[in-house]
PDB file of C-alpha atoms and ligand atoms in Angstrom:
ATOM      1  CA  MET A   1     -25.014   0.055   0.678  1.00  0.00           C
ATOM      2  CA  THR A   2     -21.781   0.845  -0.822  1.00  0.00           C
ATOM      3  CA  THR A   3     -19.602  -2.149  -0.070  1.00  0.00           C
ATOM      4  CA  ILE A   4     -15.719  -1.237  -0.399  1.00  0.00           C
ATOM      5  CA  PRO A   5     -14.001  -2.283  -3.683  1.00  0.00           C
ATOM      6  CA  GLY A   6     -10.541  -3.603  -2.453  1.00  0.00           C
ATOM      7  CA  ILE A   7      -7.458  -1.892  -1.839  1.00  0.00           C
ATOM      8  CA  HIS A   8      -6.563   1.468  -3.557  1.00  0.00           C
ATOM      9  CA  HIS A   9      -3.126   2.096  -1.966  1.00  0.00           C
ATOM     10  CA  VAL A  10      -0.837   1.114   1.256  1.00  0.00           C
ATOM     11  CA  THR A  11       1.474   4.142   2.011  1.00  0.00           C
ATOM     12  CA  ALA A  12       5.330   3.184   3.577  1.00  0.00           C
ATOM     13  CA  ILE A  13       8.427   4.944   5.052  1.00  0.00           C
ATOM     14  CA  SER A  14      11.470   4.234   3.803  1.00  0.00           C
ATOM     15  CA  GLY A  15      14.863   5.772   4.143  1.00  0.00           C
ATOM     16  CA  PRO A  16      17.241   6.816   0.826  1.00  0.00           C
ATOM     17  CA  PRO A  17      14.986   7.346  -1.837  1.00  0.00           C
ATOM     18  CA  GLN A  18      17.721   5.488  -4.636  1.00  0.00           C
ATOM     19  CA  ASP A  19      17.955   2.228  -2.971  1.00  0.00           C
ATOM     20  CA  ASN A  20      14.005   2.108  -2.908  1.00  0.00           C
ATOM     21  CA  VAL A  21      13.561   3.138  -6.753  1.00  0.00           C
ATOM     22  CA  ASP A  22      16.192   0.519  -7.070  1.00  0.00           C
ATOM     23  CA  PHE A  23      14.284  -2.143  -5.196  1.00  0.00           C
ATOM     24  CA  TYR A  24      11.081  -1.624  -6.603  1.00  0.00           C
ATOM     25  CA  THR A  25      11.525  -0.549 -10.025  1.00  0.00           C
ATOM     26  CA  GLY A  26      14.662  -3.263 -10.715  1.00  0.00           C
ATOM     27  CA  THR A  27      13.872  -6.414  -8.085  1.00  0.00           C
ATOM     28  CA  LEU A  28      10.178  -6.038  -8.277  1.00  0.00           C
ATOM     29  CA  ARG A  29       9.685  -4.696 -11.805  1.00  0.00           C
ATOM     30  CA  GLN A  30       6.917  -2.186 -10.285  1.00  0.00           C
ATOM     31  CA  LYS A  31       6.466   1.342 -12.692  1.00  0.00           C
ATOM     32  CA  LEU A  32       7.839   4.380 -11.003  1.00  0.00           C
ATOM     33  CA  VAL A  33       4.056   6.341 -11.697  1.00  0.00           C
ATOM     34  CA  LYS A  34       4.601   9.448  -9.681  1.00  0.00           C
ATOM     35  CA  LYS A  35       7.404  11.558  -8.797  1.00  0.00           C
ATOM     36  CA  THR A  36       6.182  14.210  -6.112  1.00  0.00           C
ATOM     37  CA  VAL A  37       6.755  15.718  -3.235  1.00  0.00           C
ATOM     38  CA  ASN A  38       5.295  14.834   0.386  1.00  0.00           C
ATOM     39  CA  PHE A  39       2.683  17.844   0.545  1.00  0.00           C
ATOM     40  CA  ASP A  40       3.461  18.689   4.163  1.00  0.00           C
ATOM     41  CA  ASP A  41       7.581  18.745   3.632  1.00  0.00           C
ATOM     42  CA  PRO A  42       7.949  19.416  -0.043  1.00  0.00           C
ATOM     43  CA  GLY A  43      11.692  18.775   0.998  1.00  0.00           C
ATOM     44  CA  THR A  44      11.408  15.221   0.445  1.00  0.00           C
ATOM     45  CA  TYR A  45      10.014  12.662  -2.384  1.00  0.00           C
ATOM     46  CA  HIS A  46       6.683  10.829  -2.319  1.00  0.00           C
ATOM     47  CA  LEU A  47       7.085   8.525  -4.427  1.00  0.00           C
ATOM     48  CA  TYR A  48       3.952   6.029  -6.265  1.00  0.00           C
ATOM     49  CA  TYR A  49       4.923   2.559  -7.642  1.00  0.00           C
ATOM     50  CA  GLY A  50       1.775   0.794  -9.560  1.00  0.00           C
ATOM     51  CA  ASP A  51       1.152  -0.555 -12.793  1.00  0.00           C
ATOM     52  CA  LYS A  52       1.715   1.237 -15.859  1.00  0.00           C
ATOM     53  CA  ALA A  53      -1.617   3.520 -15.898  1.00  0.00           C
ATOM     54  CA  GLY A  54      -1.207   3.685 -12.216  1.00  0.00           C
ATOM     55  CA  SER A  55      -4.680   1.502 -11.612  1.00  0.00           C
ATOM     56  CA  PRO A  56      -6.624   1.199  -8.101  1.00  0.00           C
ATOM     57  CA  GLY A  57      -5.328  -1.803  -6.385  1.00  0.00           C
ATOM     58  CA  THR A  58      -1.903  -1.647  -7.935  1.00  0.00           C
ATOM     59  CA  ILE A  59      -0.298   1.620  -5.809  1.00  0.00           C
ATOM     60  CA  LEU A  60       2.458   1.421  -3.622  1.00  0.00           C
ATOM     61  CA  THR A  61       3.874   4.802  -1.904  1.00  0.00           C
ATOM     62  CA  PHE A  62       6.486   6.030  -0.343  1.00  0.00           C
ATOM     63  CA  PHE A  63       7.690   8.759   1.935  1.00  0.00           C
ATOM     64  CA  PRO A  64      11.885   8.105   1.946  1.00  0.00           C
ATOM     65  CA  PHE A  65      13.042  10.084   4.274  1.00  0.00           C
ATOM     66  CA  THR A  66      16.964  10.177   4.251  1.00  0.00           C
ATOM     67  CA  ASP A  67      17.337   9.806   7.853  1.00  0.00           C
ATOM     68  CA  ALA A  68      14.384   7.754   8.854  1.00  0.00           C
ATOM     69  CA  GLY A  69      15.319   5.341  11.792  1.00  0.00           C
ATOM     70  CA  PRO A  70      14.684   2.070  11.173  1.00  0.00           C
ATOM     71  CA  GLY A  71      10.690   1.274  12.205  1.00  0.00           C
ATOM     72  CA  ARG A  72       9.138  -2.199  13.053  1.00  0.00           C
ATOM     73  CA  ALA A  73       6.014  -3.579  12.768  1.00  0.00           C
ATOM     74  CA  GLY A  74       3.956  -4.356  15.948  1.00  0.00           C
ATOM     75  CA  PRO A  75       0.359  -4.821  17.044  1.00  0.00           C
ATOM     76  CA  GLY A  76      -2.047  -2.224  15.862  1.00  0.00           C
ATOM     77  CA  MET A  77       0.067  -1.710  12.477  1.00  0.00           C
ATOM     78  CA  ALA A  78       0.039  -3.186   9.204  1.00  0.00           C
ATOM     79  CA  SER A  79       2.720  -5.548   9.132  1.00  0.00           C
ATOM     80  CA  ALA A  80       3.181  -6.928   5.631  1.00  0.00           C
ATOM     81  CA  TYR A  81       1.779  -6.195   1.685  1.00  0.00           C
ATOM     82  CA  ALA A  82       1.771  -8.970  -0.854  1.00  0.00           C
ATOM     83  CA  TYR A  83       2.039  -8.820  -4.714  1.00  0.00           C
ATOM     84  CA  ALA A  84      -0.500 -11.444  -6.558  1.00  0.00           C
ATOM     85  CA  VAL A  85       1.864 -13.055  -9.138  1.00  0.00           C
ATOM     86  CA  PRO A  86       0.433 -15.403 -11.919  1.00  0.00           C
ATOM     87  CA  LYS A  87       0.646 -19.015 -10.609  1.00  0.00           C
ATOM     88  CA  ALA A  88       2.211 -20.059 -14.108  1.00  0.00           C
ATOM     89  CA  GLN A  89       4.690 -17.318 -13.442  1.00  0.00           C
ATOM     90  CA  PHE A  90       5.552 -18.532  -9.819  1.00  0.00           C
ATOM     91  CA  ASP A  91       8.713 -20.586 -10.526  1.00  0.00           C
ATOM     92  CA  ASP A  92      10.544 -18.598 -13.233  1.00  0.00           C
ATOM     93  CA  MET A  93       9.883 -15.553 -10.626  1.00  0.00           C
ATOM     94  CA  MET A  94      11.588 -17.566  -8.099  1.00  0.00           C
ATOM     95  CA  GLY A  95      14.413 -18.559 -10.648  1.00  0.00           C
ATOM     96  CA  GLN A  96      14.788 -15.130 -11.820  1.00  0.00           C
ATOM     97  CA  LEU A  97      15.231 -13.607  -8.059  1.00  0.00           C
ATOM     98  CA  ALA A  98      17.597 -16.575  -7.188  1.00  0.00           C
ATOM     99  CA  LEU A  99      19.710 -15.705 -10.407  1.00  0.00           C
ATOM    100  CA  GLN A 100      19.880 -11.991  -9.148  1.00  0.00           C
ATOM    101  CA  ALA A 101      21.087 -13.176  -5.581  1.00  0.00           C
ATOM    102  CA  VAL A 102      17.985 -11.785  -3.582  1.00  0.00           C
ATOM    103  CA  ASP A 103      16.911 -13.353  -0.826  1.00  0.00           C
ATOM    104  CA  PHE A 104      13.604 -14.485   0.218  1.00  0.00           C
ATOM    105  CA  ALA A 105      11.931 -16.353   2.658  1.00  0.00           C
ATOM    106  CA  GLY A 106       9.264 -19.429   1.851  1.00  0.00           C
ATOM    107  CA  PRO A 107       7.821 -20.687  -0.179  1.00  0.00           C
ATOM    108  CA  VAL A 108       5.009 -21.029   2.563  1.00  0.00           C
ATOM    109  CA  GLU A 109       1.777 -22.575   1.872  1.00  0.00           C
ATOM    110  CA  ARG A 110      -0.949 -19.951   2.743  1.00  0.00           C
ATOM    111  CA  PHE A 111      -4.575 -20.577   2.237  1.00  0.00           C
ATOM    112  CA  GLY A 112      -3.528 -23.157  -0.168  1.00  0.00           C
ATOM    113  CA  ALA A 113      -1.006 -20.685  -2.199  1.00  0.00           C
ATOM    114  CA  ARG A 114       2.619 -20.380  -1.958  1.00  0.00           C
ATOM    115  CA  VAL A 115       4.263 -17.537  -0.409  1.00  0.00           C
ATOM    116  CA  ILE A 116       7.884 -16.204  -0.349  1.00  0.00           C
ATOM    117  CA  THR A 117       8.783 -12.897   1.371  1.00  0.00           C
ATOM    118  CA  LEU A 118      11.402 -10.445   0.365  1.00  0.00           C
ATOM    119  CA  ARG A 119      13.081  -7.760   2.548  1.00  0.00           C
ATOM    120  CA  ASP A 120      13.036  -4.626   1.112  1.00  0.00           C
ATOM    121  CA  PRO A 121      16.190  -2.262   1.665  1.00  0.00           C
ATOM    122  CA  ASP A 122      14.676  -1.254   4.788  1.00  0.00           C
ATOM    123  CA  GLY A 123      13.910  -4.210   5.889  1.00  0.00           C
ATOM    124  CA  ALA A 124      10.024  -4.140   5.205  1.00  0.00           C
ATOM    125  CA  PRO A 125       8.374  -7.466   4.651  1.00  0.00           C
ATOM    126  CA  VAL A 126       7.391  -7.556   1.002  1.00  0.00           C
ATOM    127  CA  GLU A 127       5.211 -11.028   0.049  1.00  0.00           C
ATOM    128  CA  LEU A 128       4.946 -12.393  -3.487  1.00  0.00           C
ATOM    129  CA  ILE A 129       1.847 -14.905  -3.531  1.00  0.00           C
ATOM    130  CA  GLU A 130       0.545 -16.949  -6.411  1.00  0.00           C
ATOM    131  CA  SER A 131      -2.628 -16.157  -7.573  1.00  0.00           C
ATOM    132  CA  ASP A 132      -4.991 -17.980 -10.116  1.00  0.00           C
ATOM    133  CA  GLU A 133      -6.371 -14.704 -10.944  1.00  0.00           C
ATOM    134  CA  ALA A 134      -3.358 -12.194 -11.189  1.00  0.00           C
ATOM    135  CA  GLN A 135      -2.571 -11.226 -15.095  1.00  0.00           C
ATOM    136  CA  ASP A 136       0.652  -9.820 -13.886  1.00  0.00           C
ATOM    137  CA  SER A 137       2.942  -9.039 -10.914  1.00  0.00           C
ATOM    138  CA  HIS A 138       1.657  -5.579 -10.691  1.00  0.00           C
ATOM    139  CA  GLY A 139      -1.483  -5.533  -8.506  1.00  0.00           C
ATOM    140  CA  PHE A 140      -1.662  -6.197  -4.857  1.00  0.00           C
ATOM    141  CA  HIS A 141      -2.664  -9.768  -2.955  1.00  0.00           C
ATOM    142  CA  SER A 142      -3.334  -9.003  -0.299  1.00  0.00           C
ATOM    143  CA  VAL A 143      -2.541  -6.569   3.558  1.00  0.00           C
ATOM    144  CA  THR A 144      -2.012  -7.598   6.664  1.00  0.00           C
ATOM    145  CA  LEU A 145      -3.251  -5.985   9.917  1.00  0.00           C
ATOM    146  CA  TRP A 146      -1.570  -7.202  13.126  1.00  0.00           C
ATOM    147  CA  GLU A 147      -3.957  -6.686  15.778  1.00  0.00           C
ATOM    148  CA  ASN A 148      -4.234  -7.553  19.886  1.00  0.00           C
ATOM    149  CA  ASN A 149      -7.764  -8.269  19.332  1.00  0.00           C
ATOM    150  CA  PRO A 150      -9.070  -8.924  15.843  1.00  0.00           C
ATOM    151  CA  ALA A 151     -12.742  -9.193  16.551  1.00  0.00           C
ATOM    152  CA  PRO A 152     -13.120  -5.307  16.573  1.00  0.00           C
ATOM    153  CA  THR A 153     -11.025  -5.252  13.311  1.00  0.00           C
ATOM    154  CA  ILE A 154     -13.181  -7.759  11.820  1.00  0.00           C
ATOM    155  CA  LYS A 155     -16.737  -6.451  12.552  1.00  0.00           C
ATOM    156  CA  LEU A 156     -15.647  -3.230  11.018  1.00  0.00           C
ATOM    157  CA  LEU A 157     -13.968  -4.755   7.451  1.00  0.00           C
ATOM    158  CA  THR A 158     -17.485  -7.341   7.410  1.00  0.00           C
ATOM    159  CA  GLU A 159     -20.350  -5.572   9.019  1.00  0.00           C
ATOM    160  CA  ALA A 160     -19.067  -1.774   7.563  1.00  0.00           C
ATOM    161  CA  PHE A 161     -16.864  -2.689   4.439  1.00  0.00           C
ATOM    162  CA  GLY A 162     -18.824  -5.386   3.076  1.00  0.00           C
ATOM    163  CA  TYR A 163     -16.144  -8.005   3.389  1.00  0.00           C
ATOM    164  CA  GLN A 164     -16.437 -11.769   3.923  1.00  0.00           C
ATOM    165  CA  VAL A 165     -15.090 -14.094   6.039  1.00  0.00           C
ATOM    166  CA  GLU A 166     -12.675 -16.516   4.145  1.00  0.00           C
ATOM    167  CA  GLY A 167     -11.451 -18.554   6.759  1.00  0.00           C
ATOM    168  CA  HIS A 168      -9.025 -18.587   9.248  1.00  0.00           C
ATOM    169  CA  GLU A 169      -5.234 -20.684   9.351  1.00  0.00           C
ATOM    170  CA  LYS A 170      -2.862 -20.942  12.269  1.00  0.00           C
ATOM    171  CA  HIS A 171       0.612 -21.638  11.581  1.00  0.00           C
ATOM    172  CA  GLY A 172       3.845 -20.683  13.669  1.00  0.00           C
ATOM    173  CA  GLY A 173       2.006 -18.939  16.057  1.00  0.00           C
ATOM    174  CA  VAL A 174       0.009 -17.115  13.691  1.00  0.00           C
ATOM    175  CA  GLU A 175      -3.732 -16.691  14.149  1.00  0.00           C
ATOM    176  CA  ARG A 176      -4.940 -15.828  10.678  1.00  0.00           C
ATOM    177  CA  HIS A 177      -8.353 -14.530   9.634  1.00  0.00           C
ATOM    178  CA  ARG A 178      -9.047 -14.084   6.092  1.00  0.00           C
ATOM    179  CA  LEU A 179     -11.668 -11.566   4.285  1.00  0.00           C
ATOM    180  CA  ILE A 180     -12.387 -10.704   1.135  1.00  0.00           C
ATOM    181  CA  ALA A 181     -13.918  -7.577  -1.045  1.00  0.00           C
ATOM    182  CA  PRO A 182     -16.576  -9.304  -3.113  1.00  0.00           C
ATOM    183  CA  GLY A 183     -16.433  -7.894  -6.613  1.00  0.00           C
ATOM    184  CA  ALA A 184     -13.118  -6.292  -6.223  1.00  0.00           C
ATOM    185  CA  GLU A 185     -10.862  -6.644  -9.286  1.00  0.00           C
ATOM    186  CA  ARG A 186      -7.267  -6.270  -7.200  1.00  0.00           C
ATOM    187  CA  GLY A 187      -6.525  -6.128  -3.935  1.00  0.00           C
ATOM    188  CA  ARG A 188      -9.393  -7.734  -2.825  1.00  0.00           C
ATOM    189  CA  ILE A 189      -7.602  -9.568   0.398  1.00  0.00           C
ATOM    190  CA  ILE A 190      -7.271  -8.613   4.041  1.00  0.00           C
ATOM    191  CA  ASP A 191      -5.272 -10.927   6.182  1.00  0.00           C
ATOM    192  CA  VAL A 192      -6.041 -10.169  10.113  1.00  0.00           C
ATOM    193  CA  ILE A 193      -3.010 -11.872  12.162  1.00  0.00           C
ATOM    194  CA  ARG A 194      -2.820 -12.362  16.203  1.00  0.00           C
ATOM    195  CA  LYS A 195       0.702 -13.148  17.443  1.00  0.00           C
ATOM    196  CA  GLU A 196       3.159 -12.440  20.492  1.00  0.00           C
ATOM    197  CA  ALA A 197       5.044  -9.377  20.100  1.00  0.00           C
ATOM    198  CA  SER A 198       8.380  -9.486  21.362  1.00  0.00           C
ATOM    199  CA  ALA A 199       8.453  -5.867  21.734  1.00  0.00           C
ATOM    200  CA  LYS A 200       6.401  -2.753  20.349  1.00  0.00           C
ATOM    201  CA  GLY A 201       5.462  -1.741  16.972  1.00  0.00           C
ATOM    202  CA  ARG A 202       7.402   1.455  16.142  1.00  0.00           C
ATOM    203  CA  PRO A 203       6.992   3.554  13.575  1.00  0.00           C
ATOM    204  CA  GLY A 204       9.947   4.656  10.964  1.00  0.00           C
ATOM    205  CA  ALA A 205      11.466   3.298   7.845  1.00  0.00           C
ATOM    206  CA  GLY A 206      10.668  -0.571   6.414  1.00  0.00           C
ATOM    207  CA  THR A 207       6.925   0.342   8.459  1.00  0.00           C
ATOM    208  CA  ILE A 208       3.505   1.246   6.783  1.00  0.00           C
ATOM    209  CA  HIS A 209       1.560   4.342   7.733  1.00  0.00           C
ATOM    210  CA  HIS A 210      -1.763   3.577   5.938  1.00  0.00           C
ATOM    211  CA  ILE A 211      -3.919   1.723   3.996  1.00  0.00           C
ATOM    212  CA  ALA A 212      -5.959   3.022   1.895  1.00  0.00           C
ATOM    213  CA  PHE A 213      -9.146   1.416   0.487  1.00  0.00           C
ATOM    214  CA  ARG A 214     -10.878   2.283  -2.699  1.00  0.00           C
ATOM    215  CA  ALA A 215     -13.981   4.734  -3.300  1.00  0.00           C
ATOM    216  CA  LYS A 216     -15.026   4.767  -6.898  1.00  0.00           C
ATOM    217  CA  THR A 217     -16.669   8.073  -6.854  1.00  0.00           C
ATOM    218  CA  GLN A 218     -16.720  11.246  -4.837  1.00  0.00           C
ATOM    219  CA  GLY A 219     -20.179  10.057  -4.196  1.00  0.00           C
ATOM    220  CA  ASP A 220     -19.217   6.726  -2.745  1.00  0.00           C
ATOM    221  CA  GLN A 221     -16.655   8.679  -0.424  1.00  0.00           C
ATOM    222  CA  ASN A 222     -18.999  11.187   1.160  1.00  0.00           C
ATOM    223  CA  ALA A 223     -21.638   8.719   1.568  1.00  0.00           C
ATOM    224  CA  TRP A 224     -18.699   6.597   3.727  1.00  0.00           C
ATOM    225  CA  ILE A 225     -17.841   9.705   5.749  1.00  0.00           C
ATOM    226  CA  GLU A 226     -21.896   9.366   6.899  1.00  0.00           C
ATOM    227  CA  ARG A 227     -21.808   5.843   7.507  1.00  0.00           C
ATOM    228  CA  LEU A 228     -18.366   5.607   9.083  1.00  0.00           C
ATOM    229  CA  ALA A 229     -19.947   8.465  11.434  1.00  0.00           C
ATOM    230  CA  GLU A 230     -22.907   6.603  11.780  1.00  0.00           C
ATOM    231  CA  ILE A 231     -20.766   3.675  13.488  1.00  0.00           C
ATOM    232  CA  GLY A 232     -18.628   5.951  15.671  1.00  0.00           C
ATOM    233  CA  HIS A 233     -15.881   6.809  13.594  1.00  0.00           C
ATOM    234  CA  ARG A 234     -15.012  10.015  12.721  1.00  0.00           C
ATOM    235  CA  THR A 235     -13.126  10.705   9.642  1.00  0.00           C
ATOM    236  CA  THR A 236     -10.898  13.533   8.638  1.00  0.00           C
ATOM    237  CA  GLU A 237     -12.335  16.322   6.157  1.00  0.00           C
ATOM    238  CA  VAL A 238     -11.782  15.767   2.704  1.00  0.00           C
ATOM    239  CA  ILE A 239      -8.285  16.311   1.721  1.00  0.00           C
ATOM    240  CA  ASP A 240      -7.148  17.296  -2.211  1.00  0.00           C
ATOM    241  CA  ARG A 241      -4.440  14.875  -2.930  1.00  0.00           C
ATOM    242  CA  GLN A 242      -4.027  15.855  -6.211  1.00  0.00           C
ATOM    243  CA  TYR A 243      -4.313  12.311  -7.540  1.00  0.00           C
ATOM    244  CA  PHE A 244      -6.771  11.402  -5.484  1.00  0.00           C
ATOM    245  CA  ASN A 245      -9.201  12.746  -2.275  1.00  0.00           C
ATOM    246  CA  ALA A 246      -8.579  11.124   0.537  1.00  0.00           C
ATOM    247  CA  ILE A 247     -10.440  10.216   3.876  1.00  0.00           C
ATOM    248  CA  TYR A 248      -8.440   8.963   7.102  1.00  0.00           C
ATOM    249  CA  PHE A 249      -9.657   7.559  10.069  1.00  0.00           C
ATOM    250  CA  ARG A 250      -8.166   4.869  12.823  1.00  0.00           C
ATOM    251  CA  GLU A 251      -9.871   1.497  13.056  1.00  0.00           C
ATOM    252  CA  PRO A 252     -10.459   0.041  15.820  1.00  0.00           C
ATOM    253  CA  GLY A 253      -7.043  -1.690  16.648  1.00  0.00           C
ATOM    254  CA  GLY A 254      -5.103   1.655  16.089  1.00  0.00           C
ATOM    255  CA  VAL A 255      -4.377   1.028  11.818  1.00  0.00           C
ATOM    256  CA  LEU A 256      -4.506   4.334  10.282  1.00  0.00           C
ATOM    257  CA  PHE A 257      -7.369   3.849   7.227  1.00  0.00           C
ATOM    258  CA  GLU A 258      -7.912   5.788   4.633  1.00  0.00           C
ATOM    259  CA  ILE A 259     -10.751   5.887   1.973  1.00  0.00           C
ATOM    260  CA  ALA A 260      -9.254   7.373  -1.266  1.00  0.00           C
ATOM    261  CA  THR A 261     -11.109   8.111  -4.594  1.00  0.00           C
ATOM    262  CA  ASP A 262     -10.592   6.705  -8.072  1.00  0.00           C
ATOM    263  CA  PRO A 263     -10.393   9.743  -9.841  1.00  0.00           C
ATOM    264  CA  PRO A 264      -8.994  12.120 -11.055  1.00  0.00           C
ATOM    265  CA  GLY A 265      -5.970   9.531 -11.028  1.00  0.00           C
ATOM    266  CA  PHE A 266      -2.569  10.315 -12.253  1.00  0.00           C
ATOM    267  CA  ALA A 267      -2.944  11.038 -15.579  1.00  0.00           C
ATOM    268  CA  VAL A 268      -4.344  14.671 -14.296  1.00  0.00           C
ATOM    269  CA  ASP A 269      -0.948  16.394 -14.121  1.00  0.00           C
ATOM    270  CA  GLU A 270       1.003  14.808 -17.010  1.00  0.00           C
ATOM    271  CA  PRO A 271       0.601  12.643 -20.031  1.00  0.00           C
ATOM    272  CA  ALA A 272      -0.443   8.580 -19.455  1.00  0.00           C
ATOM    273  CA  GLU A 273       2.731   7.636 -21.322  1.00  0.00           C
ATOM    274  CA  THR A 274       5.037   9.142 -19.385  1.00  0.00           C
ATOM    275  CA  LEU A 275       3.741   8.913 -16.222  1.00  0.00           C
ATOM    276  CA  GLY A 276       6.739   9.115 -13.342  1.00  0.00           C
ATOM    277  CA  GLN A 277       9.329  10.744 -15.323  1.00  0.00           C
ATOM    278  CA  ALA A 278       9.073  14.153 -14.366  1.00  0.00           C
ATOM    279  CA  LEU A 279       8.908  15.477 -10.984  1.00  0.00           C
ATOM    280  CA  LYS A 280       5.232  16.976 -10.598  1.00  0.00           C
ATOM    281  CA  LEU A 281       4.495  19.052  -7.918  1.00  0.00           C
ATOM    282  CA  PRO A 282       0.972  20.164  -6.831  1.00  0.00           C
ATOM    283  CA  ALA A 283      -0.335  24.094  -7.366  1.00  0.00           C
ATOM    284  CA  GLN A 284       1.179  25.639  -4.280  1.00  0.00           C
ATOM    285  CA  TYR A 285       4.911  24.498  -4.429  1.00  0.00           C
ATOM    286  CA  GLU A 286       5.157  24.945  -8.206  1.00  0.00           C
ATOM    287  CA  PRO A 287       6.814  28.832  -7.566  1.00  0.00           C
ATOM    288  CA  MET A 288       9.297  27.011  -5.089  1.00  0.00           C
ATOM    289  CA  ARG A 289       9.958  24.227  -7.831  1.00  0.00           C
ATOM    290  CA  ALA A 290      13.912  25.615  -8.258  1.00  0.00           C
ATOM    291  CA  ARG A 291      14.249  25.693  -4.514  1.00  0.00           C
ATOM    292  CA  ILE A 292      12.684  22.077  -3.975  1.00  0.00           C
ATOM    293  CA  GLU A 293      14.817  20.993  -6.759  1.00  0.00           C
ATOM    294  CA  ARG A 294      18.177  21.581  -5.448  1.00  0.00           C
ATOM    295  CA  VAL A 295      17.169  20.005  -1.932  1.00  0.00           C
ATOM    296  CA  LEU A 296      16.320  16.643  -3.186  1.00  0.00           C
ATOM    297  CA  PRO A 297      18.421  14.018  -3.576  1.00  0.00           C
ATOM    298  CA  PRO A 298      18.575  13.312  -7.440  1.00  0.00           C
ATOM    299  CA  LEU A 299      16.961   9.639  -8.279  1.00  0.00           C
ATOM    300  CA  ARG A 300      18.066   7.425 -11.278  1.00  0.00           C
ATOM    301  CA  VAL A 301      15.520   5.130 -12.307  1.00  0.00           C
ATOM    302  CA  ARG A 302      16.013   2.102 -14.872  1.00  0.00           C
TER     303      ARG A 302
HETATM  304 ZN1   ZN B 401      -3.032   7.374   1.148  1.00  0.00          ZN
END
């Protein structure tokens, strides 16, 4: 039986793209690995950040809607993503952020590791967590799912996806369950939390749209469609996202889950050495390139 080898990518909604690029490539030193458009709305960008190869487990993607209203996380939504920072670099990194006058909260301790929380330009919480395993600061440490009732989500992650329960903690009114994908190289952890919500969540800028898990092959993704159907989760058909194939379904608590294939990867339509530099369009939009380029705001990448 196949198990899930960790997170493939996280997709979030942002406001104006330039602020987003400045924060993720500047403050957080992620690499822009793909500059393309929203395939359902080619007048807006779809931006992908990651390590320089665009490896699964490092990819954070944004739909930057210039007029997106502010959103806020609530139960039934993914509420945070965290990058793993090598333990030996954690103090330096905090010093660097302080020098750049970047505000952050913490550090606090979570499962024995220090965590600081930054706010991106749209207010999305970005966590940086010290890690013994991280080689650099490009891979995900974890993603947090906020649930009214964690049990059915934990059951899906453990019984179907093969995650193992690592433990739970309670701090400041937040009950946190930690699950780990055995054998995953990066993005191994899903935290499921329960806490009081002052208001209902609302999608919009600064919120996470969905979490994508990895399938290393197309065969694995096909197997997930069958396996999920057997346990009552109907997925979408396989959707070609140019850099991976995707299927989607809602987990029991309401978070949109995707399973995305590793192949073909981000070097499918431009050289690996210059990932993210040119505006890439899927074949159906290539004939409209001039018009699309006129509509998209210019972007400066440092
Ligand atoms: Zn996705």
